[in-house]
Coordinates of C-alpha atoms and ligand atoms in Angstrom, one line a residue:
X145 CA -37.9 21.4 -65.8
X146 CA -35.3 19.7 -63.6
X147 CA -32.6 19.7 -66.1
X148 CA -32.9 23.5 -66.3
X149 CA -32.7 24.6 -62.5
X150 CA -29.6 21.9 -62.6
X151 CA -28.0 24.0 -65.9
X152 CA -28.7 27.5 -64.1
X153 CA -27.2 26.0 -60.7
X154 CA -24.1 24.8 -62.7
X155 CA -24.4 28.0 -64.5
X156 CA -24.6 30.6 -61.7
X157 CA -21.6 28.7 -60.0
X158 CA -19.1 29.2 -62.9
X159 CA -20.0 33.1 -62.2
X160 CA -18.0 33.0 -58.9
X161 CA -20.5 35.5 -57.3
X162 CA -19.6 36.7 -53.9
X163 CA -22.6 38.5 -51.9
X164 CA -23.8 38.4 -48.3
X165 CA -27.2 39.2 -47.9
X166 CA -27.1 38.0 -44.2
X167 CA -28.0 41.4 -42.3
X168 CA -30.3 43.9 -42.3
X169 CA -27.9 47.5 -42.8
X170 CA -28.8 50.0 -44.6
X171 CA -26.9 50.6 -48.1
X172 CA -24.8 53.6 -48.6
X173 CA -27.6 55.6 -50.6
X174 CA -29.4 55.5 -47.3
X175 CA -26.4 56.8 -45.4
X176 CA -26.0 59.5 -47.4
X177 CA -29.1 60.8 -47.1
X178 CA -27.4 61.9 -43.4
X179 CA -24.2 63.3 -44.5
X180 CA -25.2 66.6 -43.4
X181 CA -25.1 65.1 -40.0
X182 CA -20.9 64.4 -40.7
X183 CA -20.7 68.5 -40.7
X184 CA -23.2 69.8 -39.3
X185 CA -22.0 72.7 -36.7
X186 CA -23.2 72.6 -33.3
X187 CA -23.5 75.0 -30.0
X188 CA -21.5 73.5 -27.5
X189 CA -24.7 74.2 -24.9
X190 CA -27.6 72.6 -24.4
X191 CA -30.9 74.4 -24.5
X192 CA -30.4 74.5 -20.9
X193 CA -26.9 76.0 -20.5
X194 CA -25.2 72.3 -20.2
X195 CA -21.8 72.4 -21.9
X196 CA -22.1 69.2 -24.1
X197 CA -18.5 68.7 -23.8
X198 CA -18.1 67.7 -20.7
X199 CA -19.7 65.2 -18.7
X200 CA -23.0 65.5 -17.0
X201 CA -26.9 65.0 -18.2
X202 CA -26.6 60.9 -17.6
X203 CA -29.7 60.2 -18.7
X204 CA -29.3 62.5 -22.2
X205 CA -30.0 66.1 -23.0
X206 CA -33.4 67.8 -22.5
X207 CA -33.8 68.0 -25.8
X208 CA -33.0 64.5 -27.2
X209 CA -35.2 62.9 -24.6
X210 CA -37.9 65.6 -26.4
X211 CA -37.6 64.1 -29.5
X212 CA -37.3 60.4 -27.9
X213 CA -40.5 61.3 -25.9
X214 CA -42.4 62.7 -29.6
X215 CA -41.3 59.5 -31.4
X216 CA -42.5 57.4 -28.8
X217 CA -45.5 58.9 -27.4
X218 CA -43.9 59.0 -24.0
X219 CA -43.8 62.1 -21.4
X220 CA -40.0 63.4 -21.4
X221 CA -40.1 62.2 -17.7
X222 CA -40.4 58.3 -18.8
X223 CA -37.8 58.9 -21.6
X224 CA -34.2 58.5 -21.6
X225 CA -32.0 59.4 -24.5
X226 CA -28.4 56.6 -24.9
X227 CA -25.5 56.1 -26.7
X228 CA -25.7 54.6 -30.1
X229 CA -27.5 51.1 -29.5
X230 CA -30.7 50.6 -28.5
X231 CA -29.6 46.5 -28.1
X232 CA -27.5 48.5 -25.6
X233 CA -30.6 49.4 -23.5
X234 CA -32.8 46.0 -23.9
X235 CA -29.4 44.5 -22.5
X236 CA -29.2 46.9 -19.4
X237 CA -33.0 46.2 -18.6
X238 CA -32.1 42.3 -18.7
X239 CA -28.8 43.4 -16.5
X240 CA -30.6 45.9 -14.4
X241 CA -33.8 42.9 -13.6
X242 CA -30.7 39.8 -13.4
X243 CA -29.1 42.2 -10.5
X244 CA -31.6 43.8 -9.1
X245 CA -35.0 42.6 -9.6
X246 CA -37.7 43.0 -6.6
X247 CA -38.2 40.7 -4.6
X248 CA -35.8 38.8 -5.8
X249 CA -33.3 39.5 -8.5
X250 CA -33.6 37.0 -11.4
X251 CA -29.7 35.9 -11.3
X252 CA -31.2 34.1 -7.7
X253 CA -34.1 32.4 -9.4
X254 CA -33.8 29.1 -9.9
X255 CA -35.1 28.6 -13.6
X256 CA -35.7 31.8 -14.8
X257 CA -37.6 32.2 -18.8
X258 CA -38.4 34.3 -21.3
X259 CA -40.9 34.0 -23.9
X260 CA -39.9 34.9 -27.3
X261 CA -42.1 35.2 -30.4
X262 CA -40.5 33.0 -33.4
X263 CA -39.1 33.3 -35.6
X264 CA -36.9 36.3 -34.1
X265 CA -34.0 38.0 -33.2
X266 CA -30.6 36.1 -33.0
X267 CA -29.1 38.7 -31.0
X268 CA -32.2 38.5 -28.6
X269 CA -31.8 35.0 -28.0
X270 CA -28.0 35.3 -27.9
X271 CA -28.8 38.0 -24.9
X272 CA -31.0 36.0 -22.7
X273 CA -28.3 33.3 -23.3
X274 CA -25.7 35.4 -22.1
X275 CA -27.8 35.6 -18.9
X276 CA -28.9 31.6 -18.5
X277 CA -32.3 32.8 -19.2
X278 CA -34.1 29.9 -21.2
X279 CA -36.1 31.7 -24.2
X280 CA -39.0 29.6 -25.0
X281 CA -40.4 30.8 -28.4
X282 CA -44.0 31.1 -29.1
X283 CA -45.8 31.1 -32.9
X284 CA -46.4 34.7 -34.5
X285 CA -50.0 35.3 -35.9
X286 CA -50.4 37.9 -38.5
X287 CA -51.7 40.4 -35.9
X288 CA -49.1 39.6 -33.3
X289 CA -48.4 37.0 -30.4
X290 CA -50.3 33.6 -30.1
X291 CA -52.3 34.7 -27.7
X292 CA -53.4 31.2 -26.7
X293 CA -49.9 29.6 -26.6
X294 CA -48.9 32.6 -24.2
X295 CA -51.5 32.3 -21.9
X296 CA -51.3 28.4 -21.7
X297 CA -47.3 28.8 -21.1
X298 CA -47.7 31.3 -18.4
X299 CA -50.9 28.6 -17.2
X300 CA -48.7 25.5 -16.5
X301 CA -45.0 27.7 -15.5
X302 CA -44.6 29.9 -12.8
X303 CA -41.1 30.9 -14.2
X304 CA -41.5 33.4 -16.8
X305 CA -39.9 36.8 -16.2
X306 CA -41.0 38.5 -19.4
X307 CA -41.6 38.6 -23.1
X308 CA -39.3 40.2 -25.7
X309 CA -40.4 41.2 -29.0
X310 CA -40.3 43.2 -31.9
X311 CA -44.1 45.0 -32.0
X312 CA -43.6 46.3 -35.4
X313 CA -42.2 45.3 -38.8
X314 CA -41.3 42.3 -36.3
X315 CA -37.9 40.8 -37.3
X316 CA -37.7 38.9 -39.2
X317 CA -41.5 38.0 -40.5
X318 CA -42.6 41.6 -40.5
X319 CA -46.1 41.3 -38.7
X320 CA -47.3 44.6 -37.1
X321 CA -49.0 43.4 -33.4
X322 CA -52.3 44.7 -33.6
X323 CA -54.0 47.0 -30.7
X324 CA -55.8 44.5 -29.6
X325 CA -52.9 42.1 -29.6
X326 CA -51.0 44.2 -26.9
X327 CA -53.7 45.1 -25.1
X328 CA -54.0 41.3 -24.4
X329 CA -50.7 40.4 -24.2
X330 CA -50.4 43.0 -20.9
X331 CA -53.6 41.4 -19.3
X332 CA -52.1 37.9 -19.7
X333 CA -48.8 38.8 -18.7
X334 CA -49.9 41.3 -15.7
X335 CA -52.1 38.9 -14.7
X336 CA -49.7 36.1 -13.9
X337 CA -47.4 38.2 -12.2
X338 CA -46.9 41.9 -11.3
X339 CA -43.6 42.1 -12.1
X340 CA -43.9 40.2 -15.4
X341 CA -41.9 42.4 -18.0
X342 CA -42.9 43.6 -21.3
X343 CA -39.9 44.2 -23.4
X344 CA -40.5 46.0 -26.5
X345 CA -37.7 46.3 -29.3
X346 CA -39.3 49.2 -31.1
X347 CA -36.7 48.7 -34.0
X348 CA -39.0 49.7 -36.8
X349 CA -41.2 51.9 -35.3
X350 CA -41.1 54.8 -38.2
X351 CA -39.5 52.2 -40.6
X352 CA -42.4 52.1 -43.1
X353 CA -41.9 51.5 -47.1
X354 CA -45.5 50.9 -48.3
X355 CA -49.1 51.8 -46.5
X356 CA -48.7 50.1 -42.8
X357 CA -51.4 49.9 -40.4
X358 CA -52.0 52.1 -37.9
X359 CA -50.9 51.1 -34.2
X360 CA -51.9 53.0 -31.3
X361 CA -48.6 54.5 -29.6
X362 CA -47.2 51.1 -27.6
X363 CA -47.0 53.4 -24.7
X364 CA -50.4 55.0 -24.7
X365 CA -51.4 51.0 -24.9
X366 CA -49.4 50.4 -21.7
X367 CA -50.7 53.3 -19.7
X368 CA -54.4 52.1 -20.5
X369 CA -53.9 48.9 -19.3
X370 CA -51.9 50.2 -16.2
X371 CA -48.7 48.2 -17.0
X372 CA -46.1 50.9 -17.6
X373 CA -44.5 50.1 -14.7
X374 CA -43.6 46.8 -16.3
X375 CA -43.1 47.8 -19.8
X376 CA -39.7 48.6 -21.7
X377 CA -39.8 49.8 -25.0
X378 CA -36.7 50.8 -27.1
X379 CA -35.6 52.3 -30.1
X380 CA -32.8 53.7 -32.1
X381 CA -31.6 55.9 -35.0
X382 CA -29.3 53.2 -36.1
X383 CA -31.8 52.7 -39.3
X384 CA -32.6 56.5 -39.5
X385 CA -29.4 58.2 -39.5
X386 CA -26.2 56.0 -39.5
X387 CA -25.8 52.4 -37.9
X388 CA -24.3 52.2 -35.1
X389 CA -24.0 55.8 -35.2
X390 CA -27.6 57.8 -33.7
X391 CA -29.2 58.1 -30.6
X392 CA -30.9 55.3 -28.7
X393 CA -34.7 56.3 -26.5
X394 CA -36.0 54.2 -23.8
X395 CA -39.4 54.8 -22.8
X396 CA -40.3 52.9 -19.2
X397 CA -42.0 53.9 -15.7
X398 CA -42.0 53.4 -11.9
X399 CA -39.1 50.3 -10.8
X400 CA -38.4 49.4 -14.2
X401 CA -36.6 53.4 -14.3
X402 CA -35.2 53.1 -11.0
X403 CA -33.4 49.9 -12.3
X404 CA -32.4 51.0 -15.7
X405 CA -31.1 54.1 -14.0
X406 CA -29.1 52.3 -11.1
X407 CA -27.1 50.3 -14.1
X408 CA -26.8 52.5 -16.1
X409 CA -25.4 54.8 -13.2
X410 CA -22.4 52.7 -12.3
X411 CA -21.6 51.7 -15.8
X412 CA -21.5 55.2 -18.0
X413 CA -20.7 58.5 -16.9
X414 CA -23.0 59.9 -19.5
X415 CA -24.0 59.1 -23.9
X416 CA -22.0 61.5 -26.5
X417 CA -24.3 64.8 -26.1
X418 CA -22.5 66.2 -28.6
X419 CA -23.7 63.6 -31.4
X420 CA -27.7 63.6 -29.5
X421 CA -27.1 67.3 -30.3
X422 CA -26.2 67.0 -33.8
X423 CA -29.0 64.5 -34.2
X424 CA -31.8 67.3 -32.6
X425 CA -30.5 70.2 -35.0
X426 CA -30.5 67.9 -38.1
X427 CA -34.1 67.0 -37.1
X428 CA -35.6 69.7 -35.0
X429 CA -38.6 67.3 -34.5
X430 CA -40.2 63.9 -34.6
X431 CA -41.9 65.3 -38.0
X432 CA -39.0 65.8 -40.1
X433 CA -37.8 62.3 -38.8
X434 CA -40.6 60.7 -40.1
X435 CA -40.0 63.0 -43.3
X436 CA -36.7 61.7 -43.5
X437 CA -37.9 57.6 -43.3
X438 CA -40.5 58.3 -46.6
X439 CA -36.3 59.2 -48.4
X440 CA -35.7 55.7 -47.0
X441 CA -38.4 54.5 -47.9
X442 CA -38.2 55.4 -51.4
X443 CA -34.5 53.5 -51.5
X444 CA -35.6 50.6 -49.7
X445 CA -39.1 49.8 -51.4
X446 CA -37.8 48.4 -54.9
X447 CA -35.5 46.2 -53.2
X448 CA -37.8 44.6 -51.6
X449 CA -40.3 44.3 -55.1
X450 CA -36.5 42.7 -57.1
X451 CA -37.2 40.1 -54.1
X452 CA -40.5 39.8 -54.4
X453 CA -40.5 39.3 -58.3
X454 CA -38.3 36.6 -57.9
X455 CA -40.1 34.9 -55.2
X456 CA -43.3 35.1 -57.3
X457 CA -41.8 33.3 -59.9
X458 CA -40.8 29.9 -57.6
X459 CA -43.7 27.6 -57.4
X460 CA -46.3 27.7 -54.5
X461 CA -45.7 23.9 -53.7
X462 CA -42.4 25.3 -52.4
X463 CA -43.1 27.3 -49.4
X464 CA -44.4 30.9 -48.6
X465 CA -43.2 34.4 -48.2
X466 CA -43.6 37.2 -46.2
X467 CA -44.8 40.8 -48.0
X468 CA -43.8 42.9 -45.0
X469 CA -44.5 46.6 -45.0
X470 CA -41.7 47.7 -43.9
X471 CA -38.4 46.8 -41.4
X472 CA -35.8 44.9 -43.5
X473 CA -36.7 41.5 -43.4
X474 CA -38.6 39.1 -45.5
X475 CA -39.0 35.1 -44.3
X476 CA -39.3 32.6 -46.8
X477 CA -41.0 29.7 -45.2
X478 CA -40.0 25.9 -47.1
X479 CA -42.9 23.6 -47.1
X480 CA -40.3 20.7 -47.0
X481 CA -37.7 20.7 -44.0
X482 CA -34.7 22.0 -46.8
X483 CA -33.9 25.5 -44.8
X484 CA -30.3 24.4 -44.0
X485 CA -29.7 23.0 -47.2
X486 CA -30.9 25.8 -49.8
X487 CA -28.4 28.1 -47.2
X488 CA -26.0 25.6 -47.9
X489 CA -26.8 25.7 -51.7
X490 CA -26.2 29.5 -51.5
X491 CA -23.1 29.6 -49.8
X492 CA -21.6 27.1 -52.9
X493 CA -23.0 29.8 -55.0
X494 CA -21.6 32.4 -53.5
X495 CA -24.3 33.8 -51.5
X496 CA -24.4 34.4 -48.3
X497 CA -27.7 33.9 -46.5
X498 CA -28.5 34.0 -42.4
X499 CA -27.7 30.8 -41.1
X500 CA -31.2 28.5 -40.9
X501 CA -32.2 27.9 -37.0
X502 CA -30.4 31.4 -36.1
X503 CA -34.1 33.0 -36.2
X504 CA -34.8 30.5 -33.5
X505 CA -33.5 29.7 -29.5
X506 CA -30.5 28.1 -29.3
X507 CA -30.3 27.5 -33.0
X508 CA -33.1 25.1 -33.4
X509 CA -36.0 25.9 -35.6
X510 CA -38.2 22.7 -35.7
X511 CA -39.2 22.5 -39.1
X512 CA -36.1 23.0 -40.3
X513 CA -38.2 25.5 -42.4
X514 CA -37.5 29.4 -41.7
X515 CA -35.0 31.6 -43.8
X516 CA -34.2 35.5 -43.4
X517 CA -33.6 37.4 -46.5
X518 CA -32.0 41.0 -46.3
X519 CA -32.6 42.3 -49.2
X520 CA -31.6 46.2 -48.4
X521 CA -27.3 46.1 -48.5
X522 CA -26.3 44.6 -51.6
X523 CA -26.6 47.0 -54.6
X524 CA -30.1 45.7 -57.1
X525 CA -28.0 44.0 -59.4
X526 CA -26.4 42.0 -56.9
X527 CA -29.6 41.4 -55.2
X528 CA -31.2 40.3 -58.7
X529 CA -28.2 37.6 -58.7
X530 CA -28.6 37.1 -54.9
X531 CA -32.3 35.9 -55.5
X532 CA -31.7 34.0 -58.6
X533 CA -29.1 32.3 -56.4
X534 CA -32.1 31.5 -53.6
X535 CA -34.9 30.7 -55.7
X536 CA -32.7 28.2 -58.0
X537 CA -31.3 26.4 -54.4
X538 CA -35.1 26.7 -53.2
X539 CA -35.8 24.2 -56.2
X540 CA -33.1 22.2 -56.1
X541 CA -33.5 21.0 -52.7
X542 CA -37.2 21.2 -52.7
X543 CA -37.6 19.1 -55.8
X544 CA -34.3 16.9 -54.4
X545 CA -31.9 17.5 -57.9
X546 CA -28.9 16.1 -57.7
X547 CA -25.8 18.6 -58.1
Ligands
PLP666 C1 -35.0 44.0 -33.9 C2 -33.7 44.7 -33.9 N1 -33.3 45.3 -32.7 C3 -32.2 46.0 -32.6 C4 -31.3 46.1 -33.7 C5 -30.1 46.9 -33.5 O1 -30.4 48.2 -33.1 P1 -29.3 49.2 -32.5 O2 -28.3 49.5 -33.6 O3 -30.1 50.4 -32.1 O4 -28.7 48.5 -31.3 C6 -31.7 45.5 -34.9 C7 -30.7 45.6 -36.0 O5 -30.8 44.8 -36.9 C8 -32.9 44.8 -35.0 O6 -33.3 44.2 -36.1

């Protein structure tokens, strides 16, 4: 058995492949289910009489904020429509809490931590970096946060400013926080502090490809357990319409919108109305959005089952996989600490795989054990190649074959 993963190793080099599977972005059948969106024509007037081509609305057009307040469950007066980037927003609310925070702003604490489910979000923990905030991860469970771990960090550490986490489809280990799970996680966290922050990053909050759970509207959640004061959630189109290239929607309440406003005040005039306006007579309404996801759904779906038949094939004494249902991430989870050496293995293959740790704070995943696959980009022959790139390094550094 050895002697064949080593022949299709030295076989699958001489093929000089070159493919980056390292991010999760849509592929261009995806984008051009939005072309429409390129040409659409426009009135240059907002529902109410606001000439979208000049400044003004800083906070985003009635309408957007409609369809931001639909998609998330929200009343309009909690929603505000952005630019393009709902990272955009979770940064402000970090900015907004570092500056301004009451009583006292968090750049003047002395130590001041996040928690952060792991795996997670490289760019999340780059973020808090940028800030000095230390991001202290927590384990995942299939139906959301580690309850226990949370309350016994918050137990021995009066430090913690917040949680950050991706509620749905989580990235990169797709678990869907259950009900429960939330309504928890706010009586721990509001609990220890008042001012404790919820940060949501509602990436995949419509991004379904097979039969999800349900989950009660995050803000509905929040408003039953009286922490909407305290709770940010964000999304975006980026993975609906073009990356980089939709509308972002913040839902929050009480000081947590006076300080998003006040940064967002001095640092933007107002978001492009002219593309939230394009977005809102493409869609109409929330329901043709989540029409529009089942089309990306239908694109996205078999790439994920060309990963998953590969994965099935590598023996179980090799590690585990996630079987998300939805986002665009699966985790493949070593049993043997080998994650920065089957990424190495890849790379001399010619595929390009996030690096291992970067799902972790400050790089450092424990086990040496966690990789993120993206399996949506790269066209399904490539990804075909891609995964018999990953499951052949899996076995040669699992099993230890010299190259
Ligand atoms: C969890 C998560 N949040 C945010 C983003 C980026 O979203 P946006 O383009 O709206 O900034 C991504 C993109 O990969 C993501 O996975």
């Amino acid at each position: 058995m050895h002697q064949n993963i080593e022949t299709k190793f030295n076989n699958l080099k001489e093929r000089n492949l070159s493919i980056d599977i390292t991010r999760g972005k849509p592929d261009r059948s995806q984008l051009d289910l939005s072309n429409e969106l390129i040409d659409i024509s426009i009135p240059s007037i907002s529902e109410d009489g606001i000439d979208l081509r000049n400044y003004g609305e800083p906070f985003g057009i009635k309408e957007a904020r409609k369809l931001g307040a639909e998609l998330l469950d929200a009343p309009i007066e909690n929603i505000l429509a952005g630019e393009q980037s709902s990272l955009l927003l979770t940064y402000q609310t970090v900015l907004s809490n570092f500056l301004f925070a009451e009583p006292t702003p968090w750049k003047d604490l002395k130590n001041p931590k996040f928690i952060c489910p792991v795996p997670g979000f490289d760019r999340h923990f780059m973020m808090l970096d940028d800030f000095g905030i230390e991001a202290v991860g927590i384990p995942l469970n299939e139906d959301g946060i580690d309850l226990d771990a949370f309350k016994n960090l918050l137990q021995n550490d009066d430090n913690f400013v917040g949680i950050l986490c991706v509620p749905k489809h989580s990235n990169p280990s797709g678990e869907i926080y259950s009900d429960t799970n939330l309504e928890k996680m706010f009586e721990i966290g509001s609990d220890y502090s008042d001012k404790f922050l919820f940060l949501f990053d509602h990436a995949y909050l419509i991004h379904d490809f097979l039969p999800t759970p349900e989950q009660k509207p995050l803000w509905e959640v929040a408003v039953k357990m009286n922490v909407q004061n305290q709770t940010v959630i964000t999304t975006s189109f980026s993975k609906v319409t073009f990356g980089g290239g939709g509308i972002s929607f913040i839902a929050t309440a009480g000081h947590s919108l006076e300080l998003i406003k006040k940064v967002r005040t001095t640092m933007i005039i107002c978001p492009d109305k002219l593309n939230q306006k394009r977005h809102v007579e493409f869609f109409k309404n929330a329901e043709s959005v989540k029409k529009h996801m089942q089309k990306h759904a239908e694109l996205v779906r078999p790439k994920f089952e060309i990963a998953y038949s590969h994965l099935e094939k590598l023996p179980k004494e090799c590690g585990t996989f996630s079987r998300p249902t939805g986002g665009y991430f699966i985790t493949y989870s070593t049993t043997k600490p080998i994650a920065t050496k089957v990424v190495e293995l890849c790379k001399e293959l010619g595929v390009l795989i996030t690096p291992a740790g970067s799902t972790f704070p400050n790089n450092y995943d424990p086990n040496d054990s966690v990789i993120r696959l993206a399996p949506t980009y790269v066209s399904k022959d490539e990804l075909e190649d891609a995964m018999e790139v990953f499951t052949t390094s899996i076995q040669i550094a699992h099993f230890d074959i010299k190259v």
